mmCIF file with all atom_site columns, C-alpha atoms in Angstrom:
data_model
loop_
_atom_site.group_PDB
_atom_site.id
_atom_site.type_symbol
_atom_site.label_atom_id
_atom_site.label_alt_id
_atom_site.label_comp_id
_atom_site.label_asym_id
_atom_site.label_entity_id
_atom_site.label_seq_id
_atom_site.pdbx_PDB_ins_code
_atom_site.Cartn_x
_atom_site.Cartn_y
_atom_site.Cartn_z
_atom_site.occupancy
_atom_site.B_iso_or_equiv
_atom_site.pdbx_formal_charge
_atom_site.auth_seq_id
_atom_site.auth_comp_id
_atom_site.auth_asym_id
_atom_site.auth_atom_id
_atom_site.pdbx_PDB_model_num
ATOM 1   C CA . GLY A 1 1   ? 25.490 -64.794 -5.168  1.00 0.00 ? 1   GLY A CA 1
ATOM 2   C CA . GLU A 1 2   ? 22.787 -62.385 -4.063  1.00 0.00 ? 2   GLU A CA 1
ATOM 3   C CA . ASN A 1 3   ? 19.108 -63.217 -4.658  1.00 0.00 ? 3   ASN A CA 1
ATOM 4   C CA . VAL A 1 4   ? 16.388 -60.570 -4.378  1.00 0.00 ? 4   VAL A CA 1
ATOM 5   C CA . GLU A 1 5   ? 12.686 -61.419 -4.188  1.00 0.00 ? 5   GLU A CA 1
ATOM 6   C CA . GLN A 1 6   ? 10.111 -58.657 -4.730  1.00 0.00 ? 6   GLN A CA 1
ATOM 7   C CA . HIS A 1 7   ? 6.360  -58.632 -3.997  1.00 0.00 ? 7   HIS A CA 1
ATOM 8   C CA . PRO A 1 8   ? 3.782  -57.982 -5.248  1.00 0.00 ? 8   PRO A CA 1
ATOM 9   C CA . SER A 1 9   ? 4.376  -58.134 -8.997  1.00 0.00 ? 9   SER A CA 1
ATOM 10  C CA . THR A 1 10  ? 1.406  -55.834 -9.631  1.00 0.00 ? 10  THR A CA 1
ATOM 11  C CA . LEU A 1 11  ? -0.318 -53.347 -7.341  1.00 0.00 ? 11  LEU A CA 1
ATOM 12  C CA . SER A 1 12  ? -3.342 -51.141 -7.956  1.00 0.00 ? 12  SER A CA 1
ATOM 13  C CA . VAL A 1 13  ? -4.285 -48.377 -5.541  1.00 0.00 ? 13  VAL A CA 1
ATOM 14  C CA . GLN A 1 14  ? -6.727 -45.503 -5.521  1.00 0.00 ? 14  GLN A CA 1
ATOM 15  C CA . GLU A 1 15  ? -5.273 -42.031 -5.809  1.00 0.00 ? 15  GLU A CA 1
ATOM 16  C CA . GLY A 1 16  ? -4.439 -40.727 -2.358  1.00 0.00 ? 16  GLY A CA 1
ATOM 17  C CA . ASP A 1 17  ? -3.988 -44.175 -0.819  1.00 0.00 ? 17  ASP A CA 1
ATOM 18  C CA . SER A 1 18  ? -0.642 -45.652 0.253   1.00 0.00 ? 18  SER A CA 1
ATOM 19  C CA . ALA A 1 19  ? 1.362  -48.285 -1.595  1.00 0.00 ? 19  ALA A CA 1
ATOM 20  C CA . VAL A 1 20  ? 3.841  -50.720 -0.058  1.00 0.00 ? 20  VAL A CA 1
ATOM 21  C CA . ILE A 1 21  ? 6.318  -52.900 -1.951  1.00 0.00 ? 21  ILE A CA 1
ATOM 22  C CA . LYS A 1 22  ? 8.414  -55.496 -0.141  1.00 0.00 ? 22  LYS A CA 1
ATOM 23  C CA . CYS A 1 23  ? 11.730 -57.144 -0.947  1.00 0.00 ? 23  CYS A CA 1
ATOM 24  C CA . THR A 1 24  ? 13.863 -59.812 0.660   1.00 0.00 ? 24  THR A CA 1
ATOM 25  C CA . TYR A 1 25  ? 17.517 -60.523 0.010   1.00 0.00 ? 25  TYR A CA 1
ATOM 26  C CA . SER A 1 26  ? 19.772 -63.474 0.684   1.00 0.00 ? 26  SER A CA 1
ATOM 27  C CA . ASP A 1 27  ? 23.309 -62.132 1.226   1.00 0.00 ? 27  ASP A CA 1
ATOM 28  C CA . SER A 1 28  ? 23.770 -60.931 4.798   1.00 0.00 ? 28  SER A CA 1
ATOM 29  C CA . ALA A 1 29  ? 26.880 -59.023 3.661   1.00 0.00 ? 29  ALA A CA 1
ATOM 30  C CA . SER A 1 30  ? 24.809 -56.669 1.494   1.00 0.00 ? 30  SER A CA 1
ATOM 31  C CA . ASN A 1 31  ? 24.658 -53.165 2.908   1.00 0.00 ? 31  ASN A CA 1
ATOM 32  C CA . TYR A 1 32  ? 23.179 -50.909 0.225   1.00 0.00 ? 32  TYR A CA 1
ATOM 33  C CA . PHE A 1 33  ? 19.548 -51.045 -0.940  1.00 0.00 ? 33  PHE A CA 1
ATOM 34  C CA . PRO A 1 34  ? 18.307 -48.648 -3.638  1.00 0.00 ? 34  PRO A CA 1
ATOM 35  C CA . TRP A 1 35  ? 14.862 -48.348 -5.180  1.00 0.00 ? 35  TRP A CA 1
ATOM 36  C CA . TYR A 1 36  ? 14.365 -47.452 -8.840  1.00 0.00 ? 36  TYR A CA 1
ATOM 37  C CA . LYS A 1 37  ? 11.330 -46.211 -10.753 1.00 0.00 ? 37  LYS A CA 1
ATOM 38  C CA . GLN A 1 38  ? 11.065 -47.121 -14.424 1.00 0.00 ? 38  GLN A CA 1
ATOM 39  C CA . GLU A 1 39  ? 8.593  -45.428 -16.715 1.00 0.00 ? 39  GLU A CA 1
ATOM 40  C CA . LEU A 1 40  ? 7.664  -46.849 -20.098 1.00 0.00 ? 40  LEU A CA 1
ATOM 41  C CA . GLY A 1 41  ? 10.485 -46.492 -22.611 1.00 0.00 ? 41  GLY A CA 1
ATOM 42  C CA . LYS A 1 42  ? 12.925 -45.077 -20.082 1.00 0.00 ? 42  LYS A CA 1
ATOM 43  C CA . GLY A 1 43  ? 15.759 -46.355 -17.970 1.00 0.00 ? 43  GLY A CA 1
ATOM 44  C CA . PRO A 1 44  ? 15.423 -46.947 -14.218 1.00 0.00 ? 44  PRO A CA 1
ATOM 45  C CA . GLN A 1 45  ? 15.676 -43.794 -12.122 1.00 0.00 ? 45  GLN A CA 1
ATOM 46  C CA . LEU A 1 46  ? 16.922 -43.847 -8.539  1.00 0.00 ? 46  LEU A CA 1
ATOM 47  C CA . ILE A 1 47  ? 14.215 -42.566 -6.173  1.00 0.00 ? 47  ILE A CA 1
ATOM 48  C CA . ILE A 1 48  ? 15.571 -43.442 -2.739  1.00 0.00 ? 48  ILE A CA 1
ATOM 49  C CA . ASP A 1 49  ? 18.253 -45.611 -1.181  1.00 0.00 ? 49  ASP A CA 1
ATOM 50  C CA . ILE A 1 50  ? 19.229 -46.826 2.266   1.00 0.00 ? 50  ILE A CA 1
ATOM 51  C CA . ARG A 1 51  ? 22.398 -48.193 3.811   1.00 0.00 ? 51  ARG A CA 1
ATOM 52  C CA . SER A 1 52  ? 22.547 -50.859 6.465   1.00 0.00 ? 52  SER A CA 1
ATOM 53  C CA . ASN A 1 53  ? 23.488 -48.500 9.276   1.00 0.00 ? 53  ASN A CA 1
ATOM 54  C CA . VAL A 1 54  ? 20.068 -46.851 8.973   1.00 0.00 ? 54  VAL A CA 1
ATOM 55  C CA . GLY A 1 55  ? 16.678 -48.430 9.706   1.00 0.00 ? 55  GLY A CA 1
ATOM 56  C CA . GLU A 1 56  ? 14.466 -45.934 7.923   1.00 0.00 ? 56  GLU A CA 1
ATOM 57  C CA . LYS A 1 57  ? 14.793 -43.065 5.461   1.00 0.00 ? 57  LYS A CA 1
ATOM 58  C CA . LYS A 1 58  ? 12.166 -40.662 4.214   1.00 0.00 ? 58  LYS A CA 1
ATOM 59  C CA . ASP A 1 59  ? 11.986 -38.222 1.323   1.00 0.00 ? 59  ASP A CA 1
ATOM 60  C CA . GLN A 1 60  ? 8.667  -36.360 1.087   1.00 0.00 ? 60  GLN A CA 1
ATOM 61  C CA . ARG A 1 61  ? 6.035  -38.990 0.160   1.00 0.00 ? 61  ARG A CA 1
ATOM 62  C CA . ILE A 1 62  ? 8.526  -41.842 -0.176  1.00 0.00 ? 62  ILE A CA 1
ATOM 63  C CA . ALA A 1 63  ? 10.059 -43.851 2.641   1.00 0.00 ? 63  ALA A CA 1
ATOM 64  C CA . VAL A 1 64  ? 12.148 -46.994 2.854   1.00 0.00 ? 64  VAL A CA 1
ATOM 65  C CA . THR A 1 65  ? 12.552 -49.285 5.856   1.00 0.00 ? 65  THR A CA 1
ATOM 66  C CA . LEU A 1 66  ? 15.221 -51.909 6.380   1.00 0.00 ? 66  LEU A CA 1
ATOM 67  C CA . ASN A 1 67  ? 15.271 -54.908 8.699   1.00 0.00 ? 67  ASN A CA 1
ATOM 68  C CA . LYS A 1 68  ? 18.754 -56.421 8.480   1.00 0.00 ? 68  LYS A CA 1
ATOM 69  C CA . THR A 1 69  ? 17.986 -59.234 10.889  1.00 0.00 ? 69  THR A CA 1
ATOM 70  C CA . ALA A 1 70  ? 15.118 -60.457 8.747   1.00 0.00 ? 70  ALA A CA 1
ATOM 71  C CA . LYS A 1 71  ? 16.862 -59.427 5.523   1.00 0.00 ? 71  LYS A CA 1
ATOM 72  C CA . HIS A 1 72  ? 13.967 -57.486 4.123   1.00 0.00 ? 72  HIS A CA 1
ATOM 73  C CA . PHE A 1 73  ? 13.299 -53.909 3.097   1.00 0.00 ? 73  PHE A CA 1
ATOM 74  C CA . SER A 1 74  ? 10.204 -52.065 1.949   1.00 0.00 ? 74  SER A CA 1
ATOM 75  C CA . LEU A 1 75  ? 9.181  -49.028 -0.080  1.00 0.00 ? 75  LEU A CA 1
ATOM 76  C CA . HIS A 1 76  ? 6.279  -46.940 1.164   1.00 0.00 ? 76  HIS A CA 1
ATOM 77  C CA . ILE A 1 77  ? 4.591  -44.325 -1.016  1.00 0.00 ? 77  ILE A CA 1
ATOM 78  C CA . THR A 1 78  ? 1.967  -42.165 0.693   1.00 0.00 ? 78  THR A CA 1
ATOM 79  C CA . GLU A 1 79  ? -0.714 -39.982 -0.906  1.00 0.00 ? 79  GLU A CA 1
ATOM 80  C CA . THR A 1 80  ? -0.215 -41.693 -4.253  1.00 0.00 ? 80  THR A CA 1
ATOM 81  C CA . GLN A 1 81  ? -0.725 -39.687 -7.435  1.00 0.00 ? 81  GLN A CA 1
ATOM 82  C CA . PRO A 1 82  ? -1.316 -40.851 -11.035 1.00 0.00 ? 82  PRO A CA 1
ATOM 83  C CA . GLU A 1 83  ? 2.257  -39.883 -11.928 1.00 0.00 ? 83  GLU A CA 1
ATOM 84  C CA . ASP A 1 84  ? 3.487  -42.487 -9.446  1.00 0.00 ? 84  ASP A CA 1
ATOM 85  C CA . SER A 1 85  ? 2.259  -45.158 -11.882 1.00 0.00 ? 85  SER A CA 1
ATOM 86  C CA . ALA A 1 86  ? 5.356  -47.026 -13.100 1.00 0.00 ? 86  ALA A CA 1
ATOM 87  C CA . VAL A 1 87  ? 7.395  -50.166 -12.487 1.00 0.00 ? 87  VAL A CA 1
ATOM 88  C CA . TYR A 1 88  ? 9.404  -50.100 -9.275  1.00 0.00 ? 88  TYR A CA 1
ATOM 89  C CA . PHE A 1 89  ? 12.530 -52.182 -8.708  1.00 0.00 ? 89  PHE A CA 1
ATOM 90  C CA . CYS A 1 90  ? 14.328 -52.917 -5.492  1.00 0.00 ? 90  CYS A CA 1
ATOM 91  C CA . ALA A 1 91  ? 17.982 -53.883 -5.520  1.00 0.00 ? 91  ALA A CA 1
ATOM 92  C CA . ALA A 1 92  ? 20.658 -55.064 -3.136  1.00 0.00 ? 92  ALA A CA 1
ATOM 93  C CA . GLU A 1 93  ? 24.394 -54.760 -3.325  1.00 0.00 ? 93  GLU A CA 1
ATOM 94  C CA . GLY A 1 94  ? 25.835 -58.192 -3.981  1.00 0.00 ? 94  GLY A CA 1
ATOM 95  C CA . GLY A 1 95  ? 28.777 -59.412 -1.938  1.00 0.00 ? 95  GLY A CA 1
ATOM 96  C CA . LYS A 1 96  ? 31.435 -59.303 -4.640  1.00 0.00 ? 96  LYS A CA 1
ATOM 97  C CA . GLY A 1 97  ? 34.163 -57.954 -2.426  1.00 0.00 ? 97  GLY A CA 1
ATOM 98  C CA . ALA A 1 98  ? 35.960 -54.649 -2.128  1.00 0.00 ? 98  ALA A CA 1
ATOM 99  C CA . GLY A 1 99  ? 36.187 -52.606 -5.315  1.00 0.00 ? 99  GLY A CA 1
ATOM 100 C CA . SER A 1 100 ? 33.204 -54.256 -6.948  1.00 0.00 ? 100 SER A CA 1
ATOM 101 C CA . TYR A 1 101 ? 29.928 -52.514 -6.309  1.00 0.00 ? 101 TYR A CA 1
ATOM 102 C CA . GLN A 1 102 ? 27.213 -54.501 -8.027  1.00 0.00 ? 102 GLN A CA 1
ATOM 103 C CA . LEU A 1 103 ? 23.465 -54.496 -7.724  1.00 0.00 ? 103 LEU A CA 1
ATOM 104 C CA . THR A 1 104 ? 21.106 -57.440 -7.981  1.00 0.00 ? 104 THR A CA 1
ATOM 105 C CA . PHE A 1 105 ? 17.586 -56.370 -8.899  1.00 0.00 ? 105 PHE A CA 1
ATOM 106 C CA . GLY A 1 106 ? 14.183 -57.763 -8.015  1.00 0.00 ? 106 GLY A CA 1
ATOM 107 C CA . LYS A 1 107 ? 11.716 -58.577 -10.785 1.00 0.00 ? 107 LYS A CA 1
ATOM 108 C CA . GLY A 1 108 ? 9.761  -55.384 -10.358 1.00 0.00 ? 108 GLY A CA 1
ATOM 109 C CA . THR A 1 109 ? 6.332  -54.221 -9.212  1.00 0.00 ? 109 THR A CA 1
ATOM 110 C CA . LYS A 1 110 ? 3.963  -52.555 -11.653 1.00 0.00 ? 110 LYS A CA 1
ATOM 111 C CA . LEU A 1 111 ? 2.135  -49.873 -9.676  1.00 0.00 ? 111 LEU A CA 1
ATOM 112 C CA . SER A 1 112 ? -1.069 -48.434 -11.091 1.00 0.00 ? 112 SER A CA 1
ATOM 113 C CA . VAL A 1 113 ? -2.640 -45.427 -9.364  1.00 0.00 ? 113 VAL A CA 1
ATOM 114 C CA . ILE A 1 114 ? -6.298 -45.110 -10.271 1.00 0.00 ? 114 ILE A CA 1
ATOM 115 C CA . PRO A 1 115 ? -7.602 -41.505 -10.389 1.00 0.00 ? 115 PRO A CA 1
ATOM 116 C CA . GLU B 2 1   ? 24.465 -32.521 -15.823 1.00 0.00 ? 1   GLU B CA 1
ATOM 117 C CA . ALA B 2 2   ? 23.765 -34.467 -18.996 1.00 0.00 ? 2   ALA B CA 1
ATOM 118 C CA . GLY B 2 3   ? 22.577 -38.006 -18.456 1.00 0.00 ? 3   GLY B CA 1
ATOM 119 C CA . VAL B 2 4   ? 23.855 -41.298 -19.806 1.00 0.00 ? 4   VAL B CA 1
ATOM 120 C CA . ALA B 2 5   ? 23.468 -41.346 -23.588 1.00 0.00 ? 5   ALA B CA 1
ATOM 121 C CA . GLN B 2 6   ? 22.756 -44.533 -25.510 1.00 0.00 ? 6   GLN B CA 1
ATOM 122 C CA . SER B 2 7   ? 22.234 -45.286 -29.171 1.00 0.00 ? 7   SER B CA 1
ATOM 123 C CA . PRO B 2 8   ? 20.463 -46.546 -31.087 1.00 0.00 ? 8   PRO B CA 1
ATOM 124 C CA . ARG B 2 9   ? 17.118 -46.496 -29.267 1.00 0.00 ? 9   ARG B CA 1
ATOM 125 C CA . TYR B 2 10  ? 15.754 -49.436 -31.216 1.00 0.00 ? 10  TYR B CA 1
ATOM 126 C CA . LYS B 2 11  ? 17.271 -52.175 -33.334 1.00 0.00 ? 11  LYS B CA 1
ATOM 127 C CA . ILE B 2 12  ? 15.679 -55.066 -35.189 1.00 0.00 ? 12  ILE B CA 1
ATOM 128 C CA . ILE B 2 13  ? 17.910 -57.788 -36.606 1.00 0.00 ? 13  ILE B CA 1
ATOM 129 C CA . GLU B 2 14  ? 17.604 -61.369 -37.753 1.00 0.00 ? 14  GLU B CA 1
ATOM 130 C CA . LYS B 2 15  ? 19.143 -64.199 -35.782 1.00 0.00 ? 15  LYS B CA 1
ATOM 131 C CA . ARG B 2 16  ? 22.800 -64.861 -36.546 1.00 0.00 ? 16  ARG B CA 1
ATOM 132 C CA . GLN B 2 17  ? 23.352 -61.223 -37.477 1.00 0.00 ? 17  GLN B CA 1
ATOM 133 C CA . SER B 2 18  ? 25.583 -58.913 -35.457 1.00 0.00 ? 18  SER B CA 1
ATOM 134 C CA . VAL B 2 19  ? 24.692 -55.702 -33.635 1.00 0.00 ? 19  VAL B CA 1
ATOM 135 C CA . ALA B 2 20  ? 26.508 -53.041 -31.622 1.00 0.00 ? 20  ALA B CA 1
ATOM 136 C CA . PHE B 2 21  ? 25.308 -50.618 -28.968 1.00 0.00 ? 21  PHE B CA 1
ATOM 137 C CA . TRP B 2 22  ? 27.009 -47.436 -27.878 1.00 0.00 ? 22  TRP B CA 1
ATOM 138 C CA . CYS B 2 23  ? 27.070 -45.691 -24.500 1.00 0.00 ? 23  CYS B CA 1
ATOM 139 C CA . ASN B 2 24  ? 28.416 -42.325 -23.370 1.00 0.00 ? 24  ASN B CA 1
ATOM 140 C CA . PRO B 2 25  ? 28.411 -42.093 -19.563 1.00 0.00 ? 25  PRO B CA 1
ATOM 141 C CA . ILE B 2 26  ? 28.005 -39.007 -17.419 1.00 0.00 ? 26  ILE B CA 1
ATOM 142 C CA . SER B 2 27  ? 31.149 -36.898 -17.540 1.00 0.00 ? 27  SER B CA 1
ATOM 143 C CA . GLY B 2 28  ? 33.577 -37.814 -14.781 1.00 0.00 ? 28  GLY B CA 1
ATOM 144 C CA . HIS B 2 29  ? 31.962 -41.166 -13.980 1.00 0.00 ? 29  HIS B CA 1
ATOM 145 C CA . ALA B 2 30  ? 34.689 -43.770 -13.667 1.00 0.00 ? 30  ALA B CA 1
ATOM 146 C CA . THR B 2 31  ? 32.473 -46.846 -13.435 1.00 0.00 ? 31  THR B CA 1
ATOM 147 C CA . LEU B 2 32  ? 30.334 -48.076 -16.321 1.00 0.00 ? 32  LEU B CA 1
ATOM 148 C CA . TYR B 2 33  ? 27.921 -50.992 -16.418 1.00 0.00 ? 33  TYR B CA 1
ATOM 149 C CA . TRP B 2 34  ? 25.987 -52.841 -19.108 1.00 0.00 ? 34  TRP B CA 1
ATOM 150 C CA . TYR B 2 35  ? 22.751 -54.491 -18.018 1.00 0.00 ? 35  TYR B CA 1
ATOM 151 C CA . GLN B 2 36  ? 20.351 -56.719 -19.926 1.00 0.00 ? 36  GLN B CA 1
ATOM 152 C CA . GLN B 2 37  ? 16.644 -56.301 -19.134 1.00 0.00 ? 37  GLN B CA 1
ATOM 153 C CA . ILE B 2 38  ? 14.345 -58.974 -20.506 1.00 0.00 ? 38  ILE B CA 1
ATOM 154 C CA . LEU B 2 39  ? 10.672 -58.013 -20.707 1.00 0.00 ? 39  LEU B CA 1
ATOM 155 C CA . GLY B 2 40  ? 8.996  -58.306 -17.312 1.00 0.00 ? 40  GLY B CA 1
ATOM 156 C CA . GLN B 2 41  ? 12.227 -58.733 -15.366 1.00 0.00 ? 41  GLN B CA 1
ATOM 157 C CA . GLY B 2 42  ? 14.735 -56.611 -13.502 1.00 0.00 ? 42  GLY B CA 1
ATOM 158 C CA . PRO B 2 43  ? 18.045 -55.564 -15.041 1.00 0.00 ? 43  PRO B CA 1
ATOM 159 C CA . LYS B 2 44  ? 20.772 -58.204 -14.994 1.00 0.00 ? 44  LYS B CA 1
ATOM 160 C CA . LEU B 2 45  ? 24.419 -57.184 -14.953 1.00 0.00 ? 45  LEU B CA 1
ATOM 161 C CA . LEU B 2 46  ? 26.484 -58.213 -17.976 1.00 0.00 ? 46  LEU B CA 1
ATOM 162 C CA . ILE B 2 47  ? 29.762 -56.379 -17.424 1.00 0.00 ? 47  ILE B CA 1
ATOM 163 C CA . GLN B 2 48  ? 31.295 -53.711 -15.187 1.00 0.00 ? 48  GLN B CA 1
ATOM 164 C CA . PHE B 2 49  ? 34.178 -51.411 -16.125 1.00 0.00 ? 49  PHE B CA 1
ATOM 165 C CA . GLN B 2 50  ? 36.293 -49.255 -13.825 1.00 0.00 ? 50  GLN B CA 1
ATOM 166 C CA . ASN B 2 51  ? 37.877 -46.636 -16.095 1.00 0.00 ? 51  ASN B CA 1
ATOM 167 C CA . ASN B 2 52  ? 38.953 -48.761 -19.077 1.00 0.00 ? 52  ASN B CA 1
ATOM 168 C CA . GLY B 2 53  ? 39.494 -52.003 -17.173 1.00 0.00 ? 53  GLY B CA 1
ATOM 169 C CA . VAL B 2 54  ? 37.011 -54.839 -16.708 1.00 0.00 ? 54  VAL B CA 1
ATOM 170 C CA . VAL B 2 55  ? 36.017 -55.394 -13.069 1.00 0.00 ? 55  VAL B CA 1
ATOM 171 C CA . ASP B 2 56  ? 33.558 -58.224 -13.628 1.00 0.00 ? 56  ASP B CA 1
ATOM 172 C CA . ASP B 2 57  ? 32.331 -59.959 -16.771 1.00 0.00 ? 57  ASP B CA 1
ATOM 173 C CA . SER B 2 58  ? 31.312 -63.228 -15.158 1.00 0.00 ? 58  SER B CA 1
ATOM 174 C CA . GLN B 2 59  ? 27.734 -63.008 -16.493 1.00 0.00 ? 59  GLN B CA 1
ATOM 175 C CA . LEU B 2 60  ? 28.665 -61.973 -20.029 1.00 0.00 ? 60  LEU B CA 1
ATOM 176 C CA . PRO B 2 61  ? 28.112 -64.778 -22.594 1.00 0.00 ? 61  PRO B CA 1
ATOM 177 C CA . LYS B 2 62  ? 31.587 -64.423 -24.009 1.00 0.00 ? 62  LYS B CA 1
ATOM 178 C CA . ASP B 2 63  ? 31.010 -66.775 -26.916 1.00 0.00 ? 63  ASP B CA 1
ATOM 179 C CA . ARG B 2 64  ? 28.790 -64.117 -28.502 1.00 0.00 ? 64  ARG B CA 1
ATOM 180 C CA . PHE B 2 65  ? 28.975 -60.919 -26.459 1.00 0.00 ? 65  PHE B CA 1
ATOM 181 C CA . SER B 2 66  ? 31.903 -58.541 -26.233 1.00 0.00 ? 66  SER B CA 1
ATOM 182 C CA . ALA B 2 67  ? 32.353 -55.103 -24.739 1.00 0.00 ? 67  ALA B CA 1
ATOM 183 C CA . GLU B 2 68  ? 35.039 -52.504 -24.598 1.00 0.00 ? 68  GLU B CA 1
ATOM 184 C CA . ARG B 2 69  ? 35.587 -49.114 -23.047 1.00 0.00 ? 69  ARG B CA 1
ATOM 185 C CA . LEU B 2 70  ? 38.343 -47.345 -24.868 1.00 0.00 ? 70  LEU B CA 1
ATOM 186 C CA . LYS B 2 71  ? 40.047 -44.429 -23.116 1.00 0.00 ? 71  LYS B CA 1
ATOM 187 C CA . GLY B 2 72  ? 37.848 -44.965 -20.081 1.00 0.00 ? 72  GLY B CA 1
ATOM 188 C CA . VAL B 2 73  ? 34.901 -42.982 -21.461 1.00 0.00 ? 73  VAL B CA 1
ATOM 189 C CA . ASP B 2 74  ? 32.545 -44.334 -24.160 1.00 0.00 ? 74  ASP B CA 1
ATOM 190 C CA . SER B 2 75  ? 31.705 -47.998 -24.348 1.00 0.00 ? 75  SER B CA 1
ATOM 191 C CA . THR B 2 76  ? 30.364 -50.388 -26.965 1.00 0.00 ? 76  THR B CA 1
ATOM 192 C CA . LEU B 2 77  ? 28.599 -53.705 -26.460 1.00 0.00 ? 77  LEU B CA 1
ATOM 193 C CA . LYS B 2 78  ? 28.512 -56.132 -29.380 1.00 0.00 ? 78  LYS B CA 1
ATOM 194 C CA . ILE B 2 79  ? 26.559 -59.309 -30.016 1.00 0.00 ? 79  ILE B CA 1
ATOM 195 C CA . GLN B 2 80  ? 27.718 -61.685 -32.741 1.00 0.00 ? 80  GLN B CA 1
ATOM 196 C CA . PRO B 2 81  ? 25.884 -63.810 -33.716 1.00 0.00 ? 81  PRO B CA 1
ATOM 197 C CA . ALA B 2 82  ? 22.558 -62.847 -32.157 1.00 0.00 ? 82  ALA B CA 1
ATOM 198 C CA . LYS B 2 83  ? 20.040 -65.397 -30.910 1.00 0.00 ? 83  LYS B CA 1
ATOM 199 C CA . LEU B 2 84  ? 16.295 -65.034 -30.413 1.00 0.00 ? 84  LEU B CA 1
ATOM 200 C CA . GLU B 2 85  ? 16.772 -65.031 -26.621 1.00 0.00 ? 85  GLU B CA 1
ATOM 201 C CA . ASP B 2 86  ? 18.949 -61.908 -26.875 1.00 0.00 ? 86  ASP B CA 1
ATOM 202 C CA . SER B 2 87  ? 15.796 -59.846 -27.455 1.00 0.00 ? 87  SER B CA 1
ATOM 203 C CA . ALA B 2 88  ? 15.829 -57.399 -24.542 1.00 0.00 ? 88  ALA B CA 1
ATOM 204 C CA . VAL B 2 89  ? 16.570 -53.830 -23.542 1.00 0.00 ? 89  VAL B CA 1
ATOM 205 C CA . TYR B 2 90  ? 20.278 -53.189 -23.086 1.00 0.00 ? 90  TYR B CA 1
ATOM 206 C CA . LEU B 2 91  ? 20.875 -50.576 -20.426 1.00 0.00 ? 91  LEU B CA 1
ATOM 207 C CA . CYS B 2 92  ? 24.063 -48.679 -19.794 1.00 0.00 ? 92  CYS B CA 1
ATOM 208 C CA . ALA B 2 93  ? 24.662 -47.151 -16.374 1.00 0.00 ? 93  ALA B CA 1
ATOM 209 C CA . SER B 2 94  ? 27.453 -45.121 -14.864 1.00 0.00 ? 94  SER B CA 1
ATOM 210 C CA . SER B 2 95  ? 28.526 -44.023 -11.413 1.00 0.00 ? 95  SER B CA 1
ATOM 211 C CA . ARG B 2 96  ? 31.139 -41.643 -10.079 1.00 0.00 ? 96  ARG B CA 1
ATOM 212 C CA . ASN B 2 97  ? 32.988 -44.545 -8.530  1.00 0.00 ? 97  ASN B CA 1
ATOM 213 C CA . ASP B 2 98  ? 32.153 -48.082 -7.563  1.00 0.00 ? 98  ASP B CA 1
ATOM 214 C CA . ARG B 2 99  ? 30.433 -47.022 -4.310  1.00 0.00 ? 99  ARG B CA 1
ATOM 215 C CA . SER B 2 100 ? 28.173 -44.338 -5.802  1.00 0.00 ? 100 SER B CA 1
ATOM 216 C CA . PRO B 2 101 ? 24.556 -44.553 -6.991  1.00 0.00 ? 101 PRO B CA 1
ATOM 217 C CA . LEU B 2 102 ? 23.982 -45.756 -10.540 1.00 0.00 ? 102 LEU B CA 1
ATOM 218 C CA . HIS B 2 103 ? 22.545 -43.517 -13.250 1.00 0.00 ? 103 HIS B CA 1
ATOM 219 C CA . PHE B 2 104 ? 20.918 -45.352 -16.153 1.00 0.00 ? 104 PHE B CA 1
ATOM 220 C CA . GLY B 2 105 ? 20.473 -44.408 -19.783 1.00 0.00 ? 105 GLY B CA 1
ATOM 221 C CA . ASN B 2 106 ? 17.171 -45.027 -21.569 1.00 0.00 ? 106 ASN B CA 1
ATOM 222 C CA . GLY B 2 107 ? 18.475 -48.210 -23.156 1.00 0.00 ? 107 GLY B CA 1
ATOM 223 C CA . THR B 2 108 ? 18.478 -49.837 -26.576 1.00 0.00 ? 108 THR B CA 1
ATOM 224 C CA . ARG B 2 109 ? 15.565 -52.132 -27.318 1.00 0.00 ? 109 ARG B CA 1
ATOM 225 C CA . LEU B 2 110 ? 16.805 -55.085 -29.391 1.00 0.00 ? 110 LEU B CA 1
ATOM 226 C CA . THR B 2 111 ? 14.440 -57.387 -31.229 1.00 0.00 ? 111 THR B CA 1
ATOM 227 C CA . VAL B 2 112 ? 15.908 -60.520 -32.808 1.00 0.00 ? 112 VAL B CA 1
ATOM 228 C CA . THR B 2 113 ? 13.638 -62.198 -35.369 1.00 0.00 ? 113 THR B CA 1
#
């Protein structure tokens, strides 16, 4: 099955700086890669996603890049703000076959933005 | 649109007791998932439903866990008997179909003592 590795496990940045979180995956058949933000006591919330036919996607201060050859993808947050502090999870669609859309998650990155 | 609703928010039980969690997905979402999130880890899929049928339950510990989705809407997840290692947050998620983004509820935090 799919295996997703995520680094770093914790990340501290000064407000206004950029943050980068990296993930690798094992199943070359995977073609959907979402990123989730989880605040304390809440469920994960989708913040951006990318499909394998696209190399990069941007939404305001958040961008995701995908390198299918190397099987890795990254989340970039620019101009970080204190409200960006949370745990971020990457995920990859596991190769379970048609009709079964399942995500395998990384272990998460705790991002702290220092004012 | 209203989000995924889960109850209860917290539950504390002793080992060997039973517990049930309830989930109401977003209206119109055909696919429903139950995930287990152990502290410090990412969510791990337990079971996936498409309407009221099970798509995949390969990671569900069937000797103690069971789940159902009657009428293709609400779902319940039950643990009987609970073990200490079942302490986790149980997340329900739904999607419009099995190729759409997942929307998560806020989960039920289970503590087994």
